[in-house]
Coordinates of C-alpha atoms and ligand atoms in Angstrom, one line a residue:
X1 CA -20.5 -11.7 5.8
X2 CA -20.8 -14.7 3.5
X3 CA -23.7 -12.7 1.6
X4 CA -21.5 -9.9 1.1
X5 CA -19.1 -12.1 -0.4
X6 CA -21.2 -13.2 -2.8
X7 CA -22.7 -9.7 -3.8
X8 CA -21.4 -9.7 -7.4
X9 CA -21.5 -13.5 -8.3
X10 CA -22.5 -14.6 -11.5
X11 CA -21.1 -11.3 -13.0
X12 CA -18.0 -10.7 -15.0
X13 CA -16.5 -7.3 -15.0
X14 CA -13.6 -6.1 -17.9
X15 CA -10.7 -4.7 -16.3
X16 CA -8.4 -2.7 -19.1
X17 CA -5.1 -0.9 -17.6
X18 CA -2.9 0.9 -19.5
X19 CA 0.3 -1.0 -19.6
X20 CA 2.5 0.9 -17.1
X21 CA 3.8 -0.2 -14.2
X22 CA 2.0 2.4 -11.9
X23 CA -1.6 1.4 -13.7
X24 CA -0.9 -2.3 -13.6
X25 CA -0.8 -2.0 -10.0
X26 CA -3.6 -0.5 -9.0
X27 CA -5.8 -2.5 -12.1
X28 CA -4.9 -5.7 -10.3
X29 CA -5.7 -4.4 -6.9
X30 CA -9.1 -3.2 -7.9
X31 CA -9.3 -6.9 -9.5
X32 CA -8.6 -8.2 -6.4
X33 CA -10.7 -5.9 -4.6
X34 CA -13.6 -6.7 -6.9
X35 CA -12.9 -10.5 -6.8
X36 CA -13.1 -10.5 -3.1
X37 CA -17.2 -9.0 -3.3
X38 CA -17.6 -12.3 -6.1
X39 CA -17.4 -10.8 -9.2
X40 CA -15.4 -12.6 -12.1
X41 CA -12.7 -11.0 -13.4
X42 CA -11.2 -10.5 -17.0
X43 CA -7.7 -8.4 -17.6
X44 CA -7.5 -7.4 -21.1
X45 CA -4.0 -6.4 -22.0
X46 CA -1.9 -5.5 -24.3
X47 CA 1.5 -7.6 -25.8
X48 CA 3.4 -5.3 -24.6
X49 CA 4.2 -4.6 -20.4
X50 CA 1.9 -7.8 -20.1
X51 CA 1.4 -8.8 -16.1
X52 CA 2.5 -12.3 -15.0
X53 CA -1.1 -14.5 -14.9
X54 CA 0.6 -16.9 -12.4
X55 CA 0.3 -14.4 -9.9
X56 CA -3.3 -14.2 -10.5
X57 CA -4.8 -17.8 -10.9
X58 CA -8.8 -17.0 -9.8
X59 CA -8.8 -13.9 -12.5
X60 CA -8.8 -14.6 -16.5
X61 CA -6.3 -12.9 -19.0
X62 CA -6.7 -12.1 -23.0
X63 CA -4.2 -9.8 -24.9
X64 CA -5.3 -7.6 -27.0
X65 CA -2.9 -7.0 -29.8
X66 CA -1.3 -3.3 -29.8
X67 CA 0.6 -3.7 -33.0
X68 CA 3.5 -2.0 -31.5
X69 CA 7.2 -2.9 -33.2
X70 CA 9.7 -3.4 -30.6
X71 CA 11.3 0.3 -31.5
X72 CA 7.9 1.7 -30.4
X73 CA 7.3 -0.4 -27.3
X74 CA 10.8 0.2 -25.9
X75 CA 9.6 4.0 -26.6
X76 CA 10.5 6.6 -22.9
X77 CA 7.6 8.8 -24.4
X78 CA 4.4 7.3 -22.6
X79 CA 2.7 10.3 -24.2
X80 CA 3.7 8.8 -27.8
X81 CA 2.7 5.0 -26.7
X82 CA -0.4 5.9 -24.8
X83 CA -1.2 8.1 -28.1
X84 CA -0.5 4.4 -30.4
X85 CA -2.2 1.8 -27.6
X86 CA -5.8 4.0 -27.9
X87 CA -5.4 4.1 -32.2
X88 CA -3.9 0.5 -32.7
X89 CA -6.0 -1.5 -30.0
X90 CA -9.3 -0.1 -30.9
X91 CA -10.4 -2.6 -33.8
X92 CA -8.5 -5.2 -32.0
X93 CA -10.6 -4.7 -29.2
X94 CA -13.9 -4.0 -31.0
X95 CA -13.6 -7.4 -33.0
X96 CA -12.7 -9.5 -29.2
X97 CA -15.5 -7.2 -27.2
X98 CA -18.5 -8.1 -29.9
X99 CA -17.4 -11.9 -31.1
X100 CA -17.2 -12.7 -27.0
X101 CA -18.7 -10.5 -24.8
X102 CA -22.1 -11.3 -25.6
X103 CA -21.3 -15.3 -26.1
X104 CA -20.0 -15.2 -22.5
X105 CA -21.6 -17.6 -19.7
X106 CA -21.8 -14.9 -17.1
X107 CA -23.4 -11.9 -18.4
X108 CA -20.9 -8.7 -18.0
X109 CA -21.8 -6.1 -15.9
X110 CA -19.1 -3.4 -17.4
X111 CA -15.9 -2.7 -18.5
X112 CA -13.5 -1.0 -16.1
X113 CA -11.0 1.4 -18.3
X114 CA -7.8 3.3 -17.5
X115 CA -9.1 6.8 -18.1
X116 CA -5.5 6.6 -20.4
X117 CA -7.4 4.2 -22.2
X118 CA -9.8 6.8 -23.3
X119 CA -10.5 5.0 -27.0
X120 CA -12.9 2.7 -24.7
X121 CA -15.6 4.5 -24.4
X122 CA -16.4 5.0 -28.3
X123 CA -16.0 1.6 -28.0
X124 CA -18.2 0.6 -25.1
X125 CA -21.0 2.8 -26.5
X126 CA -21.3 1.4 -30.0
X127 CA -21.5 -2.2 -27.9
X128 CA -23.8 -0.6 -25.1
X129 CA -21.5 -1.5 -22.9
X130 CA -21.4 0.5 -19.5
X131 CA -17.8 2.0 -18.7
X132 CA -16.5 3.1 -15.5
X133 CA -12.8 5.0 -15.3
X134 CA -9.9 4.1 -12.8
X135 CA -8.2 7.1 -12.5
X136 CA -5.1 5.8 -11.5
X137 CA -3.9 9.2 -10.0
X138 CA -4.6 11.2 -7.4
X139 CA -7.9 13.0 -7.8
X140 CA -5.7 16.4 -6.9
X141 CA -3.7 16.2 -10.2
X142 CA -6.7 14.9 -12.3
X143 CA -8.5 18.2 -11.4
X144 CA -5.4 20.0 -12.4
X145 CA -6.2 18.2 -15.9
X146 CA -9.5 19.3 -15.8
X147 CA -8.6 22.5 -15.9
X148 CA -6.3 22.2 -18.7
X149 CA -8.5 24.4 -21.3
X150 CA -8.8 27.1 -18.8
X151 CA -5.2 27.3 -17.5
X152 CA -4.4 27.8 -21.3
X153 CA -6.8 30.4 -22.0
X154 CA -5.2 32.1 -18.9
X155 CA -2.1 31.7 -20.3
X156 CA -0.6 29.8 -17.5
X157 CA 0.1 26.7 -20.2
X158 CA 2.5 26.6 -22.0
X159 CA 4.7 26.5 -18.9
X160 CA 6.4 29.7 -19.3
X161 CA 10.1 30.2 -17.4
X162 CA 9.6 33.5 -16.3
X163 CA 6.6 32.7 -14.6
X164 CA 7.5 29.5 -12.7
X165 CA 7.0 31.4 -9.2
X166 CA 3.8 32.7 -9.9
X167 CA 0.6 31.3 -7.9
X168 CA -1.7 29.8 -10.1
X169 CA -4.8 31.7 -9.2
X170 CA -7.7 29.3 -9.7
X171 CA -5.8 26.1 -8.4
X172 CA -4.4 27.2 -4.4
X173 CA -1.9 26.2 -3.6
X174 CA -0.2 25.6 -7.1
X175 CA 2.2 27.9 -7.9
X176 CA 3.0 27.5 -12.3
X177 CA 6.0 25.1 -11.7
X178 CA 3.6 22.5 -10.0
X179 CA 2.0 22.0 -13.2
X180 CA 2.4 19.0 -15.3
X181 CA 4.4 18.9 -17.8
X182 CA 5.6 15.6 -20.2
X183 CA 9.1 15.2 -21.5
X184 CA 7.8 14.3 -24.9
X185 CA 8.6 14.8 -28.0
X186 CA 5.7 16.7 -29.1
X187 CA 4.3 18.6 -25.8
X188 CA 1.0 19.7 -27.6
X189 CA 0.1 15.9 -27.9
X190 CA 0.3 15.6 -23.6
X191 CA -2.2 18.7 -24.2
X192 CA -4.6 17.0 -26.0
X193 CA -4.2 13.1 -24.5
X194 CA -5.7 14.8 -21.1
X195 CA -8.1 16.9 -22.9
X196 CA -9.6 13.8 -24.6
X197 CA -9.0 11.4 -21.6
X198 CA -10.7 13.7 -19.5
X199 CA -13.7 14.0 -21.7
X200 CA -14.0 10.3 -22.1
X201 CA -14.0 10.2 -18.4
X202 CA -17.0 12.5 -18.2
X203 CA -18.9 10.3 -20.9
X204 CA -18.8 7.0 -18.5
X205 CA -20.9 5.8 -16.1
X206 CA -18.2 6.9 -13.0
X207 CA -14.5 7.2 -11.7
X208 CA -13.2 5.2 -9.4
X209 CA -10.2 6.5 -7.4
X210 CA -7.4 5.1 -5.9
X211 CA -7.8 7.3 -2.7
X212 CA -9.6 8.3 0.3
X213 CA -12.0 11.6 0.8
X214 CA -10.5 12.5 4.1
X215 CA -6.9 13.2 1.9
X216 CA -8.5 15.1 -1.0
X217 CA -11.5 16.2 0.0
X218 CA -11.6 19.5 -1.7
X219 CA -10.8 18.1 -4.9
X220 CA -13.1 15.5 -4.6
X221 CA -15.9 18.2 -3.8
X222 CA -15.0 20.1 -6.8
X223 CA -14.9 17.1 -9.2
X224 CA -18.5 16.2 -8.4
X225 CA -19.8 19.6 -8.7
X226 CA -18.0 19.6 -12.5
X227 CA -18.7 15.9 -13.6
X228 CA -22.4 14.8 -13.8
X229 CA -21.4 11.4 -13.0
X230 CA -21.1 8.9 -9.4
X231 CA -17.4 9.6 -8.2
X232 CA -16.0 6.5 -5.8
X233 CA -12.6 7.5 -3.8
X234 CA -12.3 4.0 -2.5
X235 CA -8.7 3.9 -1.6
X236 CA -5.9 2.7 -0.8
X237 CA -6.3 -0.1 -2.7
X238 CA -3.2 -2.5 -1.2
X239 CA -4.8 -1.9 2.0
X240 CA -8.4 -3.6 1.3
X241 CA -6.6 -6.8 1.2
X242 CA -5.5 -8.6 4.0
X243 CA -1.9 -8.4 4.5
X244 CA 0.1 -10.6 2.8
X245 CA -2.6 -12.2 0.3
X246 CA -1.5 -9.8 -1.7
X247 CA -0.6 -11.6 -4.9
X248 CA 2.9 -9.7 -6.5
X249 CA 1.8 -6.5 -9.1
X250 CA 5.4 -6.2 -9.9
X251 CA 6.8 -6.5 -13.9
X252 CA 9.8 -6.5 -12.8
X253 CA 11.1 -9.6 -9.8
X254 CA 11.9 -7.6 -6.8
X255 CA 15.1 -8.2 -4.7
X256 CA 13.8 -9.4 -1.5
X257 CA 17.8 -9.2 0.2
X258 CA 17.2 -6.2 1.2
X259 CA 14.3 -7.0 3.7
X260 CA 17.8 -8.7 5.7
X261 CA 19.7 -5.7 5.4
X262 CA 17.2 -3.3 6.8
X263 CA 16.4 -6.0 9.3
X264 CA 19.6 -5.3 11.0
X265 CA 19.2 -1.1 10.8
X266 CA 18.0 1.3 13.7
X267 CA 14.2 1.9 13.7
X268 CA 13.5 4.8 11.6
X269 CA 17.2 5.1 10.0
X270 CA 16.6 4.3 6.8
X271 CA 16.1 6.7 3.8
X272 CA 14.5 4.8 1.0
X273 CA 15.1 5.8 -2.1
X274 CA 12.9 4.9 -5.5
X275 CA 11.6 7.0 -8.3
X276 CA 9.4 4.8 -9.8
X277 CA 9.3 2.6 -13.3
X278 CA 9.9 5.2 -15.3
X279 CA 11.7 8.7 -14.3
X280 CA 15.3 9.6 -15.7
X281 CA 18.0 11.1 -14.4
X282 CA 20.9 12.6 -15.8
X283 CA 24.3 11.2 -14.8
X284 CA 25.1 14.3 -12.8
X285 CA 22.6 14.6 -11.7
X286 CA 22.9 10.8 -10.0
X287 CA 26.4 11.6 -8.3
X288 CA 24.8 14.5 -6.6
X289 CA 22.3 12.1 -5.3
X290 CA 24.9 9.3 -4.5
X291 CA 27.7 11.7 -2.6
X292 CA 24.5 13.5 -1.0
X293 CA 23.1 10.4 0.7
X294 CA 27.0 9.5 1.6
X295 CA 27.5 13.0 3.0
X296 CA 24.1 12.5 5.1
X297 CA 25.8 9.6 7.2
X298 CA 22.2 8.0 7.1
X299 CA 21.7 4.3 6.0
X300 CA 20.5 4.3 2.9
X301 CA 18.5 1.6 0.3
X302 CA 18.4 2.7 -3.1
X303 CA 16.4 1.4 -6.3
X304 CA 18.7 1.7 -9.0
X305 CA 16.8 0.4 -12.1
X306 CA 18.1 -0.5 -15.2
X307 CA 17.7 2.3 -17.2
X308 CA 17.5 5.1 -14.1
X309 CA 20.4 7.1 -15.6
X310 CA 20.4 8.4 -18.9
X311 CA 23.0 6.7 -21.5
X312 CA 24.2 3.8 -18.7
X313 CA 23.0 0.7 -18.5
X314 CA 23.2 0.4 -14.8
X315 CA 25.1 2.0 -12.1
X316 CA 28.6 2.5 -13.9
X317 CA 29.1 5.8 -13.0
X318 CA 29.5 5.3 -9.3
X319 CA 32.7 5.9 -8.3
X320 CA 34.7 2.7 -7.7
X321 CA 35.0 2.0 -4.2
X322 CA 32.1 4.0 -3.4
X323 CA 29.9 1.5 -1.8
X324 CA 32.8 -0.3 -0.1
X325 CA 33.8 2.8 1.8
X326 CA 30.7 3.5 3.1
X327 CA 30.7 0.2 5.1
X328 CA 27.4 -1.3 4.6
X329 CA 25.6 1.7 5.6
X330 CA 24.0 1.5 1.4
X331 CA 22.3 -1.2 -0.7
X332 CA 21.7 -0.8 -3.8
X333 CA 18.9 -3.1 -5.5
X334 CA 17.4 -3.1 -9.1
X335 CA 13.7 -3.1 -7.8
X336 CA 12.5 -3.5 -4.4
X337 CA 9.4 -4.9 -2.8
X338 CA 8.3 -1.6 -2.3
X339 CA 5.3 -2.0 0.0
X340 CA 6.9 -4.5 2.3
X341 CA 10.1 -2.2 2.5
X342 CA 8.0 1.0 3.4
X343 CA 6.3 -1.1 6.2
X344 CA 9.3 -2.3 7.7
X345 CA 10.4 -0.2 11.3
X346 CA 13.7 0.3 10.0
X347 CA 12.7 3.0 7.2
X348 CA 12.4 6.4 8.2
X349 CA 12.1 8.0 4.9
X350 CA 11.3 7.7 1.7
X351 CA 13.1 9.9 -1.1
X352 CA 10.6 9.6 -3.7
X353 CA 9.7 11.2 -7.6
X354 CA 6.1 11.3 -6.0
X355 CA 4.1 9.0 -8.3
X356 CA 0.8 8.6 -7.1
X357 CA 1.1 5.0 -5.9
X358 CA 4.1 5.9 -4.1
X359 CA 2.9 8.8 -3.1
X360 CA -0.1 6.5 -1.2
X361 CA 2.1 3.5 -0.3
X362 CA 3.9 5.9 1.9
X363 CA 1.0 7.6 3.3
X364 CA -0.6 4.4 4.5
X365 CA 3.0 3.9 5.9
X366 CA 3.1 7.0 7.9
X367 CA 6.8 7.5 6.3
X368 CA 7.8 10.9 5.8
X369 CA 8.9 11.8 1.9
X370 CA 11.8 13.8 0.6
X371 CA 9.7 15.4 -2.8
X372 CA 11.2 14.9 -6.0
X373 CA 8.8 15.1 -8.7
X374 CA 10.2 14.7 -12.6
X375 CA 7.1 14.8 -14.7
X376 CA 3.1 14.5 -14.9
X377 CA 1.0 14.5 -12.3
X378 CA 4.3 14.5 -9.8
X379 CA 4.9 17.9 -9.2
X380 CA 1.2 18.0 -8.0
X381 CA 1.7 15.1 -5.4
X382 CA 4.8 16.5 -4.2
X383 CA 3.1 19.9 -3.6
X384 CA 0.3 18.8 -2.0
X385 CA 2.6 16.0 0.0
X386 CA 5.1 19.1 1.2
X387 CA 3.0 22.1 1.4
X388 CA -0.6 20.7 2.3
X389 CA -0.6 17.7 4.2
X390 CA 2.4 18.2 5.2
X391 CA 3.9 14.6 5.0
X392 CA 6.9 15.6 3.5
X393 CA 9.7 18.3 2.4
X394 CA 10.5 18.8 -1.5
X395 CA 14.4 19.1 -2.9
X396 CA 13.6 22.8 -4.1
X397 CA 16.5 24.2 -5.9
X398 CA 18.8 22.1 -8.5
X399 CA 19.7 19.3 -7.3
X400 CA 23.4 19.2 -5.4
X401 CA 24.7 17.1 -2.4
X402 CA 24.8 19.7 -0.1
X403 CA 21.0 20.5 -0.7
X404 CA 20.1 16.7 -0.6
X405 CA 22.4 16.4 2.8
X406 CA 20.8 19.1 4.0
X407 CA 17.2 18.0 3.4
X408 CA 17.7 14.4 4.5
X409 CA 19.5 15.9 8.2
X410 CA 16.0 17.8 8.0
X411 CA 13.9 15.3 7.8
X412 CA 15.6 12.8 9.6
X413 CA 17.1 14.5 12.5
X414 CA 15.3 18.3 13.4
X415 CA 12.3 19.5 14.9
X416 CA 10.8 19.9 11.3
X417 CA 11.3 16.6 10.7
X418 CA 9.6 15.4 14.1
X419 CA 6.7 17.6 13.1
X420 CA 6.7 16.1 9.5
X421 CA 6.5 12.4 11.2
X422 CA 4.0 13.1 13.5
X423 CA 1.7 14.4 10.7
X424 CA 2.2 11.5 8.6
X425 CA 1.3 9.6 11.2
X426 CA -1.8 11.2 11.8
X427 CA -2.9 10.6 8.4
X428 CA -2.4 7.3 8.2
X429 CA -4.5 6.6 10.6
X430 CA -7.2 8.6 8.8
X431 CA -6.3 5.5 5.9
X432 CA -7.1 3.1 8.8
X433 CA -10.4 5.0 9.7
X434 CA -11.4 5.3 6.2
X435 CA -10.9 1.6 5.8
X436 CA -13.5 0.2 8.2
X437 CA -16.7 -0.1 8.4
X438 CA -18.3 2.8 8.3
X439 CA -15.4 4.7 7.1
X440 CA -15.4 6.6 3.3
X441 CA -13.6 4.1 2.0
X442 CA -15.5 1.4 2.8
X443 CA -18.9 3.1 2.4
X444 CA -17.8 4.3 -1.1
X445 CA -16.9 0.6 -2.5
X446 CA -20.0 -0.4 -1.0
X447 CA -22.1 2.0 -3.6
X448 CA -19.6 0.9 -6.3
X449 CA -20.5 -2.9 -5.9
X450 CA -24.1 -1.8 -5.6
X451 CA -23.9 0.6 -8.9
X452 CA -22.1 -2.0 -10.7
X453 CA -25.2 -4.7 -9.9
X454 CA -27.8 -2.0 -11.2
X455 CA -25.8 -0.9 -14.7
X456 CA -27.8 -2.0 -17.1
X457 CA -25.6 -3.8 -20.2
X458 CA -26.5 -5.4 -23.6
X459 CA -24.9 -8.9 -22.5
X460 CA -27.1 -8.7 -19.0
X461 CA -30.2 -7.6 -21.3
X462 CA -29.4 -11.3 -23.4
X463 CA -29.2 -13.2 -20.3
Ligands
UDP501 N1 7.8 -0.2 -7.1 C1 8.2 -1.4 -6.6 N2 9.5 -1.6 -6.5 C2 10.5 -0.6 -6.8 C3 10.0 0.7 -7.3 C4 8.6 0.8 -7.4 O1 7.4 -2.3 -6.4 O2 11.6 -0.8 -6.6 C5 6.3 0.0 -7.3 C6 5.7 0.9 -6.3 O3 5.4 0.2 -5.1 C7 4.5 1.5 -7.0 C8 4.9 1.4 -8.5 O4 6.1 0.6 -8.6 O5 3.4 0.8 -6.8 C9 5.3 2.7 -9.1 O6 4.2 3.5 -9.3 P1 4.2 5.1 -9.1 O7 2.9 5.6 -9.5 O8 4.7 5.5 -7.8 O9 5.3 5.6 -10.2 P2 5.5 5.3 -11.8 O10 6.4 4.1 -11.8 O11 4.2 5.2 -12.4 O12 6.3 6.6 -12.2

């Protein structure tokens, strides 16, 4: 046991996420994960989004400058700010990766990249530097990405309107509106950021992904029969680490009231509701949701972040009164701790936008999901969490309170929904199973450590 602690001691490994709350998360898991089979571990990051070192005392942090003004940082387009990080940090990074890297005590066995981050590998290669890829999504959606040149040569990109119902032939069980698609303001430049980034990914040395074979097998199978390279599902991250010494991921501080509040609900009561660090919604769209989680007569918790709905800075438009009248049966919080509330007895849903990690989070939960992807890879998730492990039911038309009242008695009151909870509880104890020894998971981060120790690098070469 000690001996496998001390498996990657004496080397240093170069973690890179792309600044995002929903990379950051699963960067400084992996860290952790990493840490815990004795490697060192150095965060490179940028100015902007940078993650809190206190929370992480045994890792090592160095910015690298992203030359972003503050109008381009406090940029909604993550196409746009992805597209700047991977031209503005490359020299930066070049200049820190040649004076140091090869000056360091403990030679450096690679550098870890966010496939985002695709600028790293030109970068890596000129310094012979091995490069392995977190794909911080699911590895359904990144096969969806894959595919990008050929869904366009079949016409099924650009999303067309007339076509949104249409199965999409060589991806089952996609139909055209489960594709991704980026609210940005040049949609051919989301096009060619996953054409490069999946590229880059098939020049490294292998992807690590944040999730287990038993949940995407298929896509798994097919992604090593396209990609020449080692592929290691070794997730769920959060769930390597023993519970608690989890050190906080989070940007932003999250409320910990609420863990009271839902202390004193009815086991599997609670719908949860959270889309994320980034998703939008329209301020009509936000009273639908508000009168629809009244109208449900459920308890409800709901992440209202600071910037949720366009053109407010908070939660103005709620109709005065509206939280007083519902008599403590809603709390509203500006960011949750989301893992510890999706663990707690009391929550019986989780109305989500289906980003990966919360995607996963709720899977290793067992909590059923109410589906409502905005962008990206979420329409994916939400399609496979609805229609293929069934885990979940997805809002389907526009959204209206009567739809989302509807959907939430579903889910959290019919047969369906019984069926629904009793799958999702099946499948996470497959996260359990893949977990121990033995399981997937576990043998898959095992070859990881292993492939890391055998990469051959210019800095171990010098040492
Ligand atoms: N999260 C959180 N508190 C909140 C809302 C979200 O801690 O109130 C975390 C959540 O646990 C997840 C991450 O933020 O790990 C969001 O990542 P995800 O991939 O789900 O969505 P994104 O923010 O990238 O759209």
């Amino acid at each position: 046991m000690e001996e496998e602690k001390q498996r990657g001691k004496g080397h240093r490994l170069l973690l890179m996420p792309s600044p995002l709350q929903g990379h950051i998360t699963p960067f400084l898991h992996l860290g952790d994960i990493l840490f815990s089979k004795g490697f060192s571990i150095t965060i490179l990051h940028t100015i902007f989004n940078s993650p809190n070192p206190s929370s992480y005392p045994h890792f090592t942090f160095h910015a690298i400058p992203d030359g972003l003004s503050e109008t381009e940082a406090s940029t909604l387009d993550a196409v746009l700010l992805t597209d700047l990080i991977n031209i503005r940090c490359k020299h930066p990074l070049k200049e820190w990766l040649a004076s140091s890297v090869l000056s360091h005590q403990e030679p450096v066995s690679c550098f870890i990249s966010d496939a985002a981050l695709h600028f790293t590998q030109p970068v890596c290669d000129e310094l012979k530097l091995p490069r392995l890829v977190l794909r911080t999504g699911g590895a359904s959606s990144f096969l969806v990405f894959a595919s990008f040149p050929l869904l366009r040569e079949k016409g099924y990109l650009p999303v067309q309107e007339s076509r949104l119902d249409e199965p999409v032939v060589d991806l089952p069980p996609l139909k055209v509106k489960d594709l991704p698609k980026f609210q940005s303001q040049d949609p051919e430049a989301f096009y060619k950021l996953v054409c490069r980034f999946v590229e880059e990914c098939k020049a490294s040395s292998g992807v690590i992904w944040n999730t287990f074979e038993e949940l995407e097998s298929s896509a798994l199978t097919k992604l090593r029969q396209d990609f020449s390279i080692p592929i290691y599902p070794i997730g769920p991250f959060h769930k390597h680490l023993l519970t608690g010494s989890a050190s906080s991921t989070s940007l932003l501080t999250p409320d910990k009231s609420c863990m009271s509040w839902l202390d004193q609900q009815d086991r599997n009561s609670v719908v949860y509701v959270s889309f994320g660090s980034i998703a939008a919604i329209s301020e009509a769209e936000f009273l639908e949701i508000a009168w629809g989680l009244a109208n449900s007569k459920q308890p409800f918790l709901w992440v209202i972040r600071p910037g949720l709905i366009h053109g407010s800075e908070w939660f103005e438009p709620l109709p005065s009164g509206f939280l007083e009248n519902l008599g403590g049966r809603g709390y509203i919080v500006k960011w949750a701790p989301q893992e510890q509330v999706l663990s707690h007895p009391a929550v019986g849903a989780f109305w989500t936008h289906n980003g990966w990690n919360s995607t996963l989070e709720s899977i290793c939960e067992g909590v059923p999901m109410i589906c409502m992807p905005c962008f990206a890879d979420q329409k994916v998730n939400a399609k496979y969490a609805s229609s293929v492990w069934r885990v979940g039911v997805q809002l389907q038309n526009k959204l209206d309170r009567g739809e989302v009242e509807k959907t939430i008695k579903t889910l959290m009151v019919g047969d369906e929904g019984n069926e629904i909870r009793e799958n999702a509880l099946n499948l996470k104890e497959k996260v359990n199973v893949s977990l121990k020894q033995g399981g997937s998971s576990y043998c898959f981060l095992d070859r990881l450590v292993s492939d890391i120790l055998s990469l051959k690098s210019a800095t171990s070469r010098v040492h």
